[in-house]
Amino acid sequence: MYYYRDKDQKEIDLLYVDQTNIYPIEIKKNVSPNKPTKNFNVLNKYGLNIKPGLVINNCDKIRPINEAAFYYPIYLLGS
């Protein structure tokens, strides 16, 4: 697991990386954060497959944000 931050101050809270894939994860307080996956595309430079990521927040259920990620309720982490 890794954290990403570059010289342009773009950051991603958590990266899960295996042999060929990167899974980006953002952690947000709001139920509907503004552009939560905006920095996921910076990972293209690593030449690995960028898999759909998660935005962990206070939402009520798992639901898609876009093709890059899903909202994931924080209460499900302990399930």
Short mmCIF file of the N, C-alpha and C atoms (twelve columns), coordinates in Angstrom:
data_MODEL
# 
_entry.id   MODEL 
# 
loop_
_atom_site.group_PDB 
_atom_site.id 
_atom_site.type_symbol 
_atom_site.label_atom_id 
_atom_site.label_alt_id 
_atom_site.label_comp_id 
_atom_site.label_asym_id 
_atom_site.label_seq_id 
_atom_site.Cartn_x 
_atom_site.Cartn_y 
_atom_site.Cartn_z 
_atom_site.pdbx_PDB_model_num 
ATOM 1   N N  . MET A 1  0.838   -1.176 0.000   1 
ATOM 2   C CA . MET A 1  0.000   0.000  0.000   1 
ATOM 3   C C  . MET A 1  0.884   1.241  0.000   1 
ATOM 4   N N  . TYR A 2  0.421   2.245  -0.708  1 
ATOM 5   C CA . TYR A 2  1.186   3.469  -0.880  1 
ATOM 6   C C  . TYR A 2  0.271   4.690  -0.806  1 
ATOM 7   N N  . TYR A 3  0.894   5.829  -0.676  1 
ATOM 8   C CA . TYR A 3  0.257   7.131  -0.734  1 
ATOM 9   C C  . TYR A 3  0.884   7.844  -1.926  1 
ATOM 10  N N  . TYR A 4  0.097   8.643  -2.660  1 
ATOM 11  C CA . TYR A 4  0.657   9.351  -3.811  1 
ATOM 12  C C  . TYR A 4  0.533   10.859 -3.602  1 
ATOM 13  N N  . ARG A 5  1.638   11.548 -3.822  1 
ATOM 14  C CA . ARG A 5  1.633   13.009 -3.882  1 
ATOM 15  C C  . ARG A 5  2.807   13.439 -4.753  1 
ATOM 16  N N  . ASP A 6  2.543   14.334 -5.711  1 
ATOM 17  C CA . ASP A 6  3.617   14.775 -6.591  1 
ATOM 18  C C  . ASP A 6  3.956   16.252 -6.383  1 
ATOM 19  N N  . LYS A 7  4.885   16.745 -7.157  1 
ATOM 20  C CA . LYS A 7  5.354   18.128 -7.005  1 
ATOM 21  C C  . LYS A 7  4.269   19.147 -7.330  1 
ATOM 22  N N  . ASP A 8  3.239   18.735 -8.069  1 
ATOM 23  C CA . ASP A 8  2.123   19.626 -8.399  1 
ATOM 24  C C  . ASP A 8  1.015   19.565 -7.357  1 
ATOM 25  N N  . GLN A 9  1.297   18.887 -6.230  1 
ATOM 26  C CA . GLN A 9  0.365   18.757 -5.104  1 
ATOM 27  C C  . GLN A 9  -0.854  17.887 -5.424  1 
ATOM 28  N N  . LYS A 10 -0.758  17.069 -6.453  1 
ATOM 29  C CA . LYS A 10 -1.821  16.098 -6.721  1 
ATOM 30  C C  . LYS A 10 -1.592  14.928 -5.788  1 
ATOM 31  N N  . GLU A 11 -2.670  14.465 -5.160  1 
ATOM 32  C CA . GLU A 11 -2.500  13.360 -4.225  1 
ATOM 33  C C  . GLU A 11 -3.656  12.382 -4.288  1 
ATOM 34  N N  . ILE A 12 -3.352  11.171 -3.883  1 
ATOM 35  C CA . ILE A 12 -4.334  10.102 -3.742  1 
ATOM 36  C C  . ILE A 12 -4.061  9.488  -2.376  1 
ATOM 37  N N  . ASP A 13 -5.096  9.349  -1.578  1 
ATOM 38  C CA . ASP A 13 -4.934  8.938  -0.184  1 
ATOM 39  C C  . ASP A 13 -4.296  7.571  -0.014  1 
ATOM 40  N N  . LEU A 14 -4.669  6.626  -0.847  1 
ATOM 41  C CA . LEU A 14 -4.160  5.263  -0.679  1 
ATOM 42  C C  . LEU A 14 -4.121  4.571  -2.034  1 
ATOM 43  N N  . LEU A 15 -3.048  3.837  -2.285  1 
ATOM 44  C CA . LEU A 15 -2.923  3.019  -3.494  1 
ATOM 45  C C  . LEU A 15 -2.650  1.592  -3.061  1 
ATOM 46  N N  . TYR A 16 -3.482  0.694  -3.531  1 
ATOM 47  C CA . TYR A 16 -3.202  -0.723 -3.353  1 
ATOM 48  C C  . TYR A 16 -2.605  -1.186 -4.673  1 
ATOM 49  N N  . VAL A 17 -1.407  -1.772 -4.622  1 
ATOM 50  C CA . VAL A 17 -0.695  -2.159 -5.839  1 
ATOM 51  C C  . VAL A 17 -0.335  -3.638 -5.772  1 
ATOM 52  N N  . ASP A 18 -0.664  -4.366 -6.853  1 
ATOM 53  C CA . ASP A 18 -0.186  -5.745 -6.960  1 
ATOM 54  C C  . ASP A 18 0.753   -5.827 -8.158  1 
ATOM 55  N N  . GLN A 19 1.005   -6.989 -8.682  1 
ATOM 56  C CA . GLN A 19 1.996   -7.172 -9.750  1 
ATOM 57  C C  . GLN A 19 1.741   -6.314 -10.991 1 
ATOM 58  N N  . THR A 20 0.485   -6.174 -11.391 1 
ATOM 59  C CA . THR A 20 0.184   -5.479 -12.649 1 
ATOM 60  C C  . THR A 20 -0.910  -4.415 -12.534 1 
ATOM 61  N N  . ASN A 21 -1.426  -4.187 -11.337 1 
ATOM 62  C CA . ASN A 21 -2.579  -3.304 -11.174 1 
ATOM 63  C C  . ASN A 21 -2.389  -2.289 -10.055 1 
ATOM 64  N N  . ILE A 22 -3.041  -1.148 -10.222 1 
ATOM 65  C CA . ILE A 22 -3.122  -0.134 -9.176  1 
ATOM 66  C C  . ILE A 22 -4.600  0.109  -8.889  1 
ATOM 67  N N  . TYR A 23 -4.951  0.101  -7.608  1 
ATOM 68  C CA . TYR A 23 -6.311  0.377  -7.161  1 
ATOM 69  C C  . TYR A 23 -6.279  1.663  -6.326  1 
ATOM 70  N N  . PRO A 24 -6.723  2.788  -6.875  1 
ATOM 71  C CA . PRO A 24 -6.696  4.041  -6.122  1 
ATOM 72  C C  . PRO A 24 -7.864  4.133  -5.140  1 
ATOM 73  N N  . ILE A 25 -7.593  4.723  -3.977  1 
ATOM 74  C CA . ILE A 25 -8.616  4.874  -2.936  1 
ATOM 75  C C  . ILE A 25 -8.524  6.281  -2.360  1 
ATOM 76  N N  . GLU A 26 -9.637  6.955  -2.354  1 
ATOM 77  C CA . GLU A 26 -9.745  8.268  -1.718  1 
ATOM 78  C C  . GLU A 26 -10.649 8.136  -0.499  1 
ATOM 79  N N  . ILE A 27 -10.406 8.943  0.508   1 
ATOM 80  C CA . ILE A 27 -11.222 8.953  1.716   1 
ATOM 81  C C  . ILE A 27 -11.761 10.370 1.871   1 
ATOM 82  N N  . LYS A 28 -13.077 10.476 1.885   1 
ATOM 83  C CA . LYS A 28 -13.727 11.784 1.947   1 
ATOM 84  C C  . LYS A 28 -14.778 11.796 3.048   1 
ATOM 85  N N  . LYS A 29 -14.969 12.952 3.653   1 
ATOM 86  C CA . LYS A 29 -15.958 13.105 4.718   1 
ATOM 87  C C  . LYS A 29 -17.367 13.275 4.151   1 
ATOM 88  N N  . ASN A 30 -17.501 14.039 3.079   1 
ATOM 89  C CA . ASN A 30 -18.813 14.352 2.511   1 
ATOM 90  C C  . ASN A 30 -19.432 13.174 1.779   1 
ATOM 91  N N  . VAL A 31 -20.750 13.170 1.727   1 
ATOM 92  C CA . VAL A 31 -21.469 12.134 0.994   1 
ATOM 93  C C  . VAL A 31 -21.273 12.305 -0.511  1 
ATOM 94  N N  . SER A 32 -21.231 13.535 -0.990  1 
ATOM 95  C CA . SER A 32 -21.046 13.818 -2.419  1 
ATOM 96  C C  . SER A 32 -19.879 14.790 -2.612  1 
ATOM 97  N N  . PRO A 33 -18.654 14.316 -2.473  1 
ATOM 98  C CA . PRO A 33 -17.512 15.213 -2.651  1 
ATOM 99  C C  . PRO A 33 -17.386 15.687 -4.095  1 
ATOM 100 N N  . ASN A 34 -16.801 16.853 -4.271  1 
ATOM 101 C CA . ASN A 34 -16.623 17.442 -5.598  1 
ATOM 102 C C  . ASN A 34 -15.402 16.829 -6.293  1 
ATOM 103 N N  . LYS A 35 -15.602 16.178 -7.412  1 
ATOM 104 C CA . LYS A 35 -14.536 15.584 -8.234  1 
ATOM 105 C C  . LYS A 35 -13.587 14.683 -7.425  1 
ATOM 106 N N  . PRO A 36 -14.091 13.671 -6.779  1 
ATOM 107 C CA . PRO A 36 -13.245 12.841 -5.915  1 
ATOM 108 C C  . PRO A 36 -12.199 11.997 -6.643  1 
ATOM 109 N N  . THR A 37 -12.374 11.782 -7.948  1 
ATOM 110 C CA . THR A 37 -11.419 10.953 -8.701  1 
ATOM 111 C C  . THR A 37 -10.539 11.784 -9.622  1 
ATOM 112 N N  . LYS A 38 -10.492 13.076 -9.423  1 
ATOM 113 C CA . LYS A 38 -9.797  13.977 -10.362 1 
ATOM 114 C C  . LYS A 38 -8.319  13.664 -10.535 1 
ATOM 115 N N  . ASN A 39 -7.678  13.073 -9.548  1 
ATOM 116 C CA . ASN A 39 -6.245  12.794 -9.651  1 
ATOM 117 C C  . ASN A 39 -5.914  11.355 -10.055 1 
ATOM 118 N N  . PHE A 40 -6.908  10.531 -10.245 1 
ATOM 119 C CA . PHE A 40 -6.638  9.129  -10.570 1 
ATOM 120 C C  . PHE A 40 -5.837  8.991  -11.869 1 
ATOM 121 N N  . ASN A 41 -6.022  9.890  -12.821 1 
ATOM 122 C CA . ASN A 41 -5.341  9.765  -14.116 1 
ATOM 123 C C  . ASN A 41 -3.834  9.988  -14.031 1 
ATOM 124 N N  . VAL A 42 -3.314  10.566 -12.956 1 
ATOM 125 C CA . VAL A 42 -1.858  10.749 -12.835 1 
ATOM 126 C C  . VAL A 42 -1.138  9.411  -12.727 1 
ATOM 127 N N  . LEU A 43 -1.859  8.363  -12.448 1 
ATOM 128 C CA . LEU A 43 -1.255  7.041  -12.281 1 
ATOM 129 C C  . LEU A 43 -0.901  6.379  -13.607 1 
ATOM 130 N N  . ASN A 44 -1.365  6.923  -14.707 1 
ATOM 131 C CA . ASN A 44 -1.068  6.347  -16.033 1 
ATOM 132 C C  . ASN A 44 0.423   6.233  -16.297 1 
ATOM 133 N N  . LYS A 45 1.206   7.106  -15.725 1 
ATOM 134 C CA . LYS A 45 2.649   7.126  -15.992 1 
ATOM 135 C C  . LYS A 45 3.386   5.900  -15.478 1 
ATOM 136 N N  . TYR A 46 2.749   5.095  -14.643 1 
ATOM 137 C CA . TYR A 46 3.418   3.925  -14.083 1 
ATOM 138 C C  . TYR A 46 3.327   2.681  -14.954 1 
ATOM 139 N N  . GLY A 47 2.529   2.716  -16.001 1 
ATOM 140 C CA . GLY A 47 2.452   1.599  -16.929 1 
ATOM 141 C C  . GLY A 47 1.739   0.371  -16.386 1 
ATOM 142 N N  . LEU A 48 1.025   0.518  -15.298 1 
ATOM 143 C CA . LEU A 48 0.240   -0.581 -14.745 1 
ATOM 144 C C  . LEU A 48 -1.226  -0.354 -15.087 1 
ATOM 145 N N  . ASN A 49 -2.026  -1.398 -14.975 1 
ATOM 146 C CA . ASN A 49 -3.463  -1.264 -15.191 1 
ATOM 147 C C  . ASN A 49 -4.062  -0.501 -14.019 1 
ATOM 148 N N  . ILE A 50 -4.794  0.544  -14.307 1 
ATOM 149 C CA . ILE A 50 -5.481  1.279  -13.244 1 
ATOM 150 C C  . ILE A 50 -6.887  0.719  -13.155 1 
ATOM 151 N N  . LYS A 51 -7.131  0.037  -12.085 1 
ATOM 152 C CA . LYS A 51 -8.424  -0.603 -11.872 1 
ATOM 153 C C  . LYS A 51 -9.406  0.396  -11.254 1 
ATOM 154 N N  . PRO A 52 -10.705 0.115  -11.344 1 
ATOM 155 C CA . PRO A 52 -11.661 1.015  -10.700 1 
ATOM 156 C C  . PRO A 52 -11.324 1.166  -9.213  1 
ATOM 157 N N  . GLY A 53 -11.365 2.406  -8.767  1 
ATOM 158 C CA . GLY A 53 -11.007 2.706  -7.394  1 
ATOM 159 C C  . GLY A 53 -12.226 2.893  -6.513  1 
ATOM 160 N N  . LEU A 54 -11.942 3.272  -5.278  1 
ATOM 161 C CA . LEU A 54 -12.995 3.522  -4.298  1 
ATOM 162 C C  . LEU A 54 -12.861 4.928  -3.752  1 
ATOM 163 N N  . VAL A 55 -14.003 5.509  -3.454  1 
ATOM 164 C CA . VAL A 55 -14.060 6.732  -2.674  1 
ATOM 165 C C  . VAL A 55 -14.846 6.355  -1.422  1 
ATOM 166 N N  . ILE A 56 -14.118 6.182  -0.339  1 
ATOM 167 C CA . ILE A 56 -14.736 5.785  0.925   1 
ATOM 168 C C  . ILE A 56 -15.284 7.048  1.582   1 
ATOM 169 N N  . ASN A 57 -16.575 7.020  1.909   1 
ATOM 170 C CA . ASN A 57 -17.204 8.192  2.511   1 
ATOM 171 C C  . ASN A 57 -18.436 7.800  3.315   1 
ATOM 172 N N  . ASN A 58 -19.253 8.777  3.655   1 
ATOM 173 C CA . ASN A 58 -20.442 8.547  4.477   1 
ATOM 174 C C  . ASN A 58 -21.693 8.248  3.653   1 
ATOM 175 N N  . CYS A 59 -21.547 7.726  2.462   1 
ATOM 176 C CA . CYS A 59 -22.711 7.399  1.641   1 
ATOM 177 C C  . CYS A 59 -23.459 6.206  2.249   1 
ATOM 178 N N  . ASP A 60 -24.642 5.942  1.721   1 
ATOM 179 C CA . ASP A 60 -25.478 4.885  2.285   1 
ATOM 180 C C  . ASP A 60 -25.328 3.526  1.604   1 
ATOM 181 N N  . LYS A 61 -24.783 3.501  0.374   1 
ATOM 182 C CA . LYS A 61 -24.610 2.235  -0.338  1 
ATOM 183 C C  . LYS A 61 -23.505 2.367  -1.377  1 
ATOM 184 N N  . ILE A 62 -23.040 1.237  -1.868  1 
ATOM 185 C CA . ILE A 62 -22.049 1.229  -2.942  1 
ATOM 186 C C  . ILE A 62 -22.754 1.673  -4.221  1 
ATOM 187 N N  . ARG A 63 -22.142 2.643  -4.898  1 
ATOM 188 C CA . ARG A 63 -22.728 3.101  -6.161  1 
ATOM 189 C C  . ARG A 63 -21.627 3.670  -7.046  1 
ATOM 190 N N  . PRO A 64 -21.806 3.570  -8.352  1 
ATOM 191 C CA . PRO A 64 -20.768 4.077  -9.262  1 
ATOM 192 C C  . PRO A 64 -20.713 5.600  -9.276  1 
ATOM 193 N N  . ILE A 65 -19.494 6.118  -9.409  1 
ATOM 194 C CA . ILE A 65 -19.290 7.551  -9.610  1 
ATOM 195 C C  . ILE A 65 -19.133 7.789  -11.108 1 
ATOM 196 N N  . ASN A 66 -18.257 7.010  -11.698 1 
ATOM 197 C CA . ASN A 66 -17.953 7.051  -13.130 1 
ATOM 198 C C  . ASN A 66 -17.248 5.733  -13.456 1 
ATOM 199 N N  . GLU A 67 -16.634 5.649  -14.624 1 
ATOM 200 C CA . GLU A 67 -15.952 4.397  -14.984 1 
ATOM 201 C C  . GLU A 67 -14.678 4.175  -14.179 1 
ATOM 202 N N  . ALA A 68 -14.225 5.182  -13.443 1 
ATOM 203 C CA . ALA A 68 -12.970 5.081  -12.693 1 
ATOM 204 C C  . ALA A 68 -13.143 4.681  -11.232 1 
ATOM 205 N N  . ALA A 69 -14.387 4.780  -10.687 1 
ATOM 206 C CA . ALA A 69 -14.510 4.547  -9.245  1 
ATOM 207 C C  . ALA A 69 -15.953 4.364  -8.778  1 
ATOM 208 N N  . PHE A 70 -16.035 3.875  -7.542  1 
ATOM 209 C CA . PHE A 70 -17.305 3.685  -6.860  1 
ATOM 210 C C  . PHE A 70 -17.269 4.385  -5.510  1 
ATOM 211 N N  . TYR A 71 -18.420 4.924  -5.087  1 
ATOM 212 C CA . TYR A 71 -18.555 5.346  -3.697  1 
ATOM 213 C C  . TYR A 71 -18.690 4.085  -2.861  1 
ATOM 214 N N  . TYR A 72 -18.040 4.072  -1.715  1 
ATOM 215 C CA . TYR A 72 -18.078 2.912  -0.836  1 
ATOM 216 C C  . TYR A 72 -18.315 3.405  0.594   1 
ATOM 217 N N  . PRO A 73 -19.409 2.963  1.241   1 
ATOM 218 C CA . PRO A 73 -19.725 3.447  2.584   1 
ATOM 219 C C  . PRO A 73 -18.691 2.998  3.623   1 
ATOM 220 N N  . ILE A 74 -18.311 3.912  4.461   1 
ATOM 221 C CA . ILE A 74 -17.318 3.599  5.474   1 
ATOM 222 C C  . ILE A 74 -17.816 2.534  6.457   1 
ATOM 223 N N  . TYR A 75 -19.118 2.492  6.697   1 
ATOM 224 C CA . TYR A 75 -19.650 1.511  7.641   1 
ATOM 225 C C  . TYR A 75 -19.454 0.067  7.160   1 
ATOM 226 N N  . LEU A 76 -19.233 -0.127 5.864   1 
ATOM 227 C CA . LEU A 76 -19.015 -1.481 5.343   1 
ATOM 228 C C  . LEU A 76 -17.599 -1.990 5.571   1 
ATOM 229 N N  . LEU A 77 -16.679 -1.118 5.945   1 
ATOM 230 C CA . LEU A 77 -15.299 -1.561 6.162   1 
ATOM 231 C C  . LEU A 77 -15.188 -2.551 7.311   1 
ATOM 232 N N  . GLY A 78 -16.022 -2.414 8.303   1 
ATOM 233 C CA . GLY A 78 -15.964 -3.328 9.446   1 
ATOM 234 C C  . GLY A 78 -16.831 -4.552 9.286   1 
ATOM 235 N N  . SER A 79 -17.517 -4.672 8.160   1 
ATOM 236 C CA . SER A 79 -18.432 -5.814 7.952   1 
ATOM 237 C C  . SER A 79 -17.705 -7.053 7.509   1 
# 
